[in-house]
Short mmCIF file of C-alpha atoms in Angstrom, two decimals:
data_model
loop_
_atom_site.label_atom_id
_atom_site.label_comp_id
_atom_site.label_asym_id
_atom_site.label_seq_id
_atom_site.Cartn_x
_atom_site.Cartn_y
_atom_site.Cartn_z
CA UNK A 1476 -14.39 21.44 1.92
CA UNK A 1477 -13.21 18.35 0.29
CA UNK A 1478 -15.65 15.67 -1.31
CA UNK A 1479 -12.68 13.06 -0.93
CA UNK A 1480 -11.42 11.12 1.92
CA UNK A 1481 -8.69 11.70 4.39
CA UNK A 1482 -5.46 9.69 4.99
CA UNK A 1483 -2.32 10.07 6.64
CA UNK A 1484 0.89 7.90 7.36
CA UNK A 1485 1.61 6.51 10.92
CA UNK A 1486 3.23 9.45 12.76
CA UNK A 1487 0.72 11.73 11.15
CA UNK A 1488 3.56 14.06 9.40
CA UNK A 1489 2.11 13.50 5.99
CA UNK A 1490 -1.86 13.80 5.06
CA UNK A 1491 -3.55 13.74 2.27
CA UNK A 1492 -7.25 14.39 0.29
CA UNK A 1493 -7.96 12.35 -2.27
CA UNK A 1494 -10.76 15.25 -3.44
CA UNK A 1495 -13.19 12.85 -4.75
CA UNK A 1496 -13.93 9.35 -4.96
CA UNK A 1497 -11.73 6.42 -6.52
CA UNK A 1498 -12.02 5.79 -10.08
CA UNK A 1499 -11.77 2.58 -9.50
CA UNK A 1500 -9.86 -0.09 -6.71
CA UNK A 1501 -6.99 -2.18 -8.13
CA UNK A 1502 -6.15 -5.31 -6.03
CA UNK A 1503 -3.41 -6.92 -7.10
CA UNK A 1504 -0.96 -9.89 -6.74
CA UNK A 1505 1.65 -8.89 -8.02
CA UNK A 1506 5.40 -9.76 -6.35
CA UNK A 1507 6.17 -5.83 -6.46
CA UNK A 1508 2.85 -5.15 -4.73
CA UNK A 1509 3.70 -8.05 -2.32
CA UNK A 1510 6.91 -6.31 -1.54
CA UNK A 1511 5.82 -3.34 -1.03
CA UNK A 1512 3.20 -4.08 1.43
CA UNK A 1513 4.39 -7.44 3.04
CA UNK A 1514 1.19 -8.79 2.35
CA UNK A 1515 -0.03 -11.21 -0.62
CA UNK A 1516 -1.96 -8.60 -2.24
CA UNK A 1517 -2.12 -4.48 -2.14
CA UNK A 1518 -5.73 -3.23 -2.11
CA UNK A 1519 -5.37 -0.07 -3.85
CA UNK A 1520 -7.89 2.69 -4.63
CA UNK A 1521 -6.92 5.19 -7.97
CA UNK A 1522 -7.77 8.48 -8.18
CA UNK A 1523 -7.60 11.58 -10.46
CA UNK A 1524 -4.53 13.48 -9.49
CA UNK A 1525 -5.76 16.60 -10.23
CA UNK A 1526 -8.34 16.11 -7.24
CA UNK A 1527 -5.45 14.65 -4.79
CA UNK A 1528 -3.26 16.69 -2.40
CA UNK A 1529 -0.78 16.39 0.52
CA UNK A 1530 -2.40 18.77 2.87
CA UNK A 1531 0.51 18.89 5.52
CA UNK A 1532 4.51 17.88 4.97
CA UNK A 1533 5.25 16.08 1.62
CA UNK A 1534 6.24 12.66 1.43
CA UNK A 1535 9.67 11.95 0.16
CA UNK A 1536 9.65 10.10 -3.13
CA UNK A 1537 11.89 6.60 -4.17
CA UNK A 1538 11.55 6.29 -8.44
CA UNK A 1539 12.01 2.23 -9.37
CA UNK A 1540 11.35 0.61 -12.69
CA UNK A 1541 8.07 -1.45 -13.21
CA UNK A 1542 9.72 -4.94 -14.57
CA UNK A 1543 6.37 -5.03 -16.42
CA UNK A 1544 6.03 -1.99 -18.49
CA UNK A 1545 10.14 -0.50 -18.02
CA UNK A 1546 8.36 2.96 -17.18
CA UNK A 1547 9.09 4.35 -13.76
CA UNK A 1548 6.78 3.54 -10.25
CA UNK A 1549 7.42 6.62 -7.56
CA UNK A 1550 6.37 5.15 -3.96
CA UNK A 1551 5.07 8.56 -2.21
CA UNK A 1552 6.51 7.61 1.92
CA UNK A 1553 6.61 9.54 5.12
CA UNK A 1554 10.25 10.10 5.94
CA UNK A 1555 10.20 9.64 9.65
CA UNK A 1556 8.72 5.93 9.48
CA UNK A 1557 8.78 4.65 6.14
CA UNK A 1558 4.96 4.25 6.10
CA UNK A 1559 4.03 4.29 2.27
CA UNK A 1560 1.26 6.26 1.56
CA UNK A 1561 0.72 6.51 -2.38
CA UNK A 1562 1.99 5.28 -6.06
CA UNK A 1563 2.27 7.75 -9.04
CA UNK A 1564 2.65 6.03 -12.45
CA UNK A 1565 5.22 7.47 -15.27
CA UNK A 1566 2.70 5.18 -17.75
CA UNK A 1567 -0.05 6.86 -16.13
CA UNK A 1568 0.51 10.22 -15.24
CA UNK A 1569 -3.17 11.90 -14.05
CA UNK A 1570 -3.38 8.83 -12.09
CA UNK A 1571 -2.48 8.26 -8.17
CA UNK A 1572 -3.00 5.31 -6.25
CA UNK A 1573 -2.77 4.97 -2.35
CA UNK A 1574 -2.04 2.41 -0.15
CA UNK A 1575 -5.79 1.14 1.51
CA UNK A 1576 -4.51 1.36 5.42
CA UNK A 1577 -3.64 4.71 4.98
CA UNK A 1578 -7.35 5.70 4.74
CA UNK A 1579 -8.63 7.71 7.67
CA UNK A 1580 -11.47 5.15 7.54
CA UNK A 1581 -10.88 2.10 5.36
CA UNK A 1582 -14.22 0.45 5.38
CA UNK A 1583 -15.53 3.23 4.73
CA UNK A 1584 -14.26 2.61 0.87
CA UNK A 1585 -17.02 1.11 -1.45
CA UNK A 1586 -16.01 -1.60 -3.49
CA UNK A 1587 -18.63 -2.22 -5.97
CA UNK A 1588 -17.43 -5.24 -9.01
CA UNK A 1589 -18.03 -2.94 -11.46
CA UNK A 1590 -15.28 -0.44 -10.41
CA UNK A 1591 -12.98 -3.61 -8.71
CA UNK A 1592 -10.20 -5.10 -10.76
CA UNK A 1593 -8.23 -8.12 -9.47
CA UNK A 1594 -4.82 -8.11 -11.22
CA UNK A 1595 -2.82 -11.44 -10.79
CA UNK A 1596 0.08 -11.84 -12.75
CA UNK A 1597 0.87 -14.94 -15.04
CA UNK A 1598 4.10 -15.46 -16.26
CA UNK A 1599 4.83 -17.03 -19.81
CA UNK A 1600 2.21 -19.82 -19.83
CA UNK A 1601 2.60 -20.69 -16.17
CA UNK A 1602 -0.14 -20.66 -13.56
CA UNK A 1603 -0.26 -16.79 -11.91
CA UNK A 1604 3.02 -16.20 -10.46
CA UNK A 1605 1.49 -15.16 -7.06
CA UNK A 1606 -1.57 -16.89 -5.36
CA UNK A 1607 -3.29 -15.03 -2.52
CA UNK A 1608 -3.03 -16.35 1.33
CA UNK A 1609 -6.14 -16.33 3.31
CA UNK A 1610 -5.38 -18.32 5.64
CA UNK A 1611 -2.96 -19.15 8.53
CA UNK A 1612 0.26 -21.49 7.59
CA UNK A 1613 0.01 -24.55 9.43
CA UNK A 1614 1.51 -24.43 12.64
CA UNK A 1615 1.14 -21.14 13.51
CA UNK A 1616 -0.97 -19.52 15.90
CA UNK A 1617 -4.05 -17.51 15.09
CA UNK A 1618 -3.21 -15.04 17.24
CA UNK A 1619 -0.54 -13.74 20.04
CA UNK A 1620 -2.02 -13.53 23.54
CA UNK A 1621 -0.58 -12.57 26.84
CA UNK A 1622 0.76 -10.14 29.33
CA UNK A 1623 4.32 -7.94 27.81
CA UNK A 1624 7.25 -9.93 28.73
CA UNK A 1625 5.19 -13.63 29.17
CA UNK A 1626 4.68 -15.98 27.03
CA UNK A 1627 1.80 -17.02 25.22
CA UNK A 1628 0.09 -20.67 25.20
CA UNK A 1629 1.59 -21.13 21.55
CA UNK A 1630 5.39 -19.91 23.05
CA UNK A 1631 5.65 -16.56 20.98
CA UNK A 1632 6.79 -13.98 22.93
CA UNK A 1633 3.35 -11.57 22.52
CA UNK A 1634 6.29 -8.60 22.68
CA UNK A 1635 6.97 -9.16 19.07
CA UNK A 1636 3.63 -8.06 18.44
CA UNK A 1637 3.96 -5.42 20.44
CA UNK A 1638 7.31 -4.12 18.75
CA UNK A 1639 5.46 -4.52 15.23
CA UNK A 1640 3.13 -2.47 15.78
CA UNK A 1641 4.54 -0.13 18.31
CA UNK A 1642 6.84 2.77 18.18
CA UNK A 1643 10.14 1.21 16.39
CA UNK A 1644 12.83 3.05 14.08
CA UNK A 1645 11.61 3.73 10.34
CA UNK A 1646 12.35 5.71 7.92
CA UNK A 1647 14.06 4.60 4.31
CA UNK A 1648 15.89 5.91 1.09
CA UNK A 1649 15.40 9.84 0.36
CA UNK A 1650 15.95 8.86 -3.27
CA UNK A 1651 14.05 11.16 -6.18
CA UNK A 1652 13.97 9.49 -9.41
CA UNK A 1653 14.02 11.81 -12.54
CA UNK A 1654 10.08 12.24 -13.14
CA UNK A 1655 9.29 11.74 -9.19
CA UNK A 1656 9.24 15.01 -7.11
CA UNK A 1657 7.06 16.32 -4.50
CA UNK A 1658 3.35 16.77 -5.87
CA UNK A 1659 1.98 19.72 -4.12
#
């Protein structure tokens, strides 16, 4: 029996145990981390990799260079749907972070100051390169409402929210970088 908590990618295919708590929860701002969750920030508790397994199918792995330190990133991602589960660091390499909304139950994560770090990028004397967005843009509804196929008092079609978050084709690059590879 595990003393970690569960997660798993949006088909289910790939699972995971983190075997213990996080070490610590990184959010950060950075424009990779903004990429790579299409969000302005990716809330992102680290654990001991010696603790952590995949407990059903193994994710397929896509190796990138961090522009920050020039050492490889390996995003950990379930090959039917492209749902990104985890991060393993060539700088760091008994480290594993995973992606928050992969969490069985996310709120179920305590985030305590003392083990939170907020990382938000500044570039060469400028202002951070990436502010966080907490709010809606102008203009644009709070929220899609409706029947399938109608259309809502703001004029959005609500089936766009129901092909986001429905069953739609996934999936991405099989690639294996050089230190990236299946973890157990």
């Amino acid at each position: 029996m595990s003393s970690g908590l569960a997660g798993r990618c949006l088909c289910g295919a790939v699972t995971y145990d983190t075997g213990a708590e996080p070490l610590w929860v990184t959010i950060c701002y950075c424009t990779f981390c903004q990429r790579a969750t299409g969000s302005d920030r990716m809330i992102e508790p680290v654990f001991d990799i010696a603790g952590f397994r995949f407990t059903e199918a193994q994710p397929s792995v896509f190796a990138l260079l961090s522009e920050g330190s020039g050492k490889e990133v390996c995003v950990h991602f379930c090959q039917t749907y492209g749902t990104k589960l985890a991060l393993t660091f060539e700088r760091w390499p008994d480290r594993i972070g995973i992606y928050l909304g992969t969490l069985e139950e996310p709120s179920a994560l305590a985030m305590s100051p003392e083990k939170t770090k907020h990382i938000s990028p500044r570039r060469r004397g400028r202002a951070p390169s990436c502010r966080p967005v907490s709010r809606p843009t102008r203009g644009m509804p709070r929220r899609l409402t409706g029947r399938p196929g109608s259309r809502s008092s703001t004029g959005w079609p609500p089936s766009l929210a129901d092909e986001a978050h429905g069953a739609g084709e996934g999936g991405g690059p099989n690639a294996k970088g050089p230190r990236c590879g299946p973890l157990r």
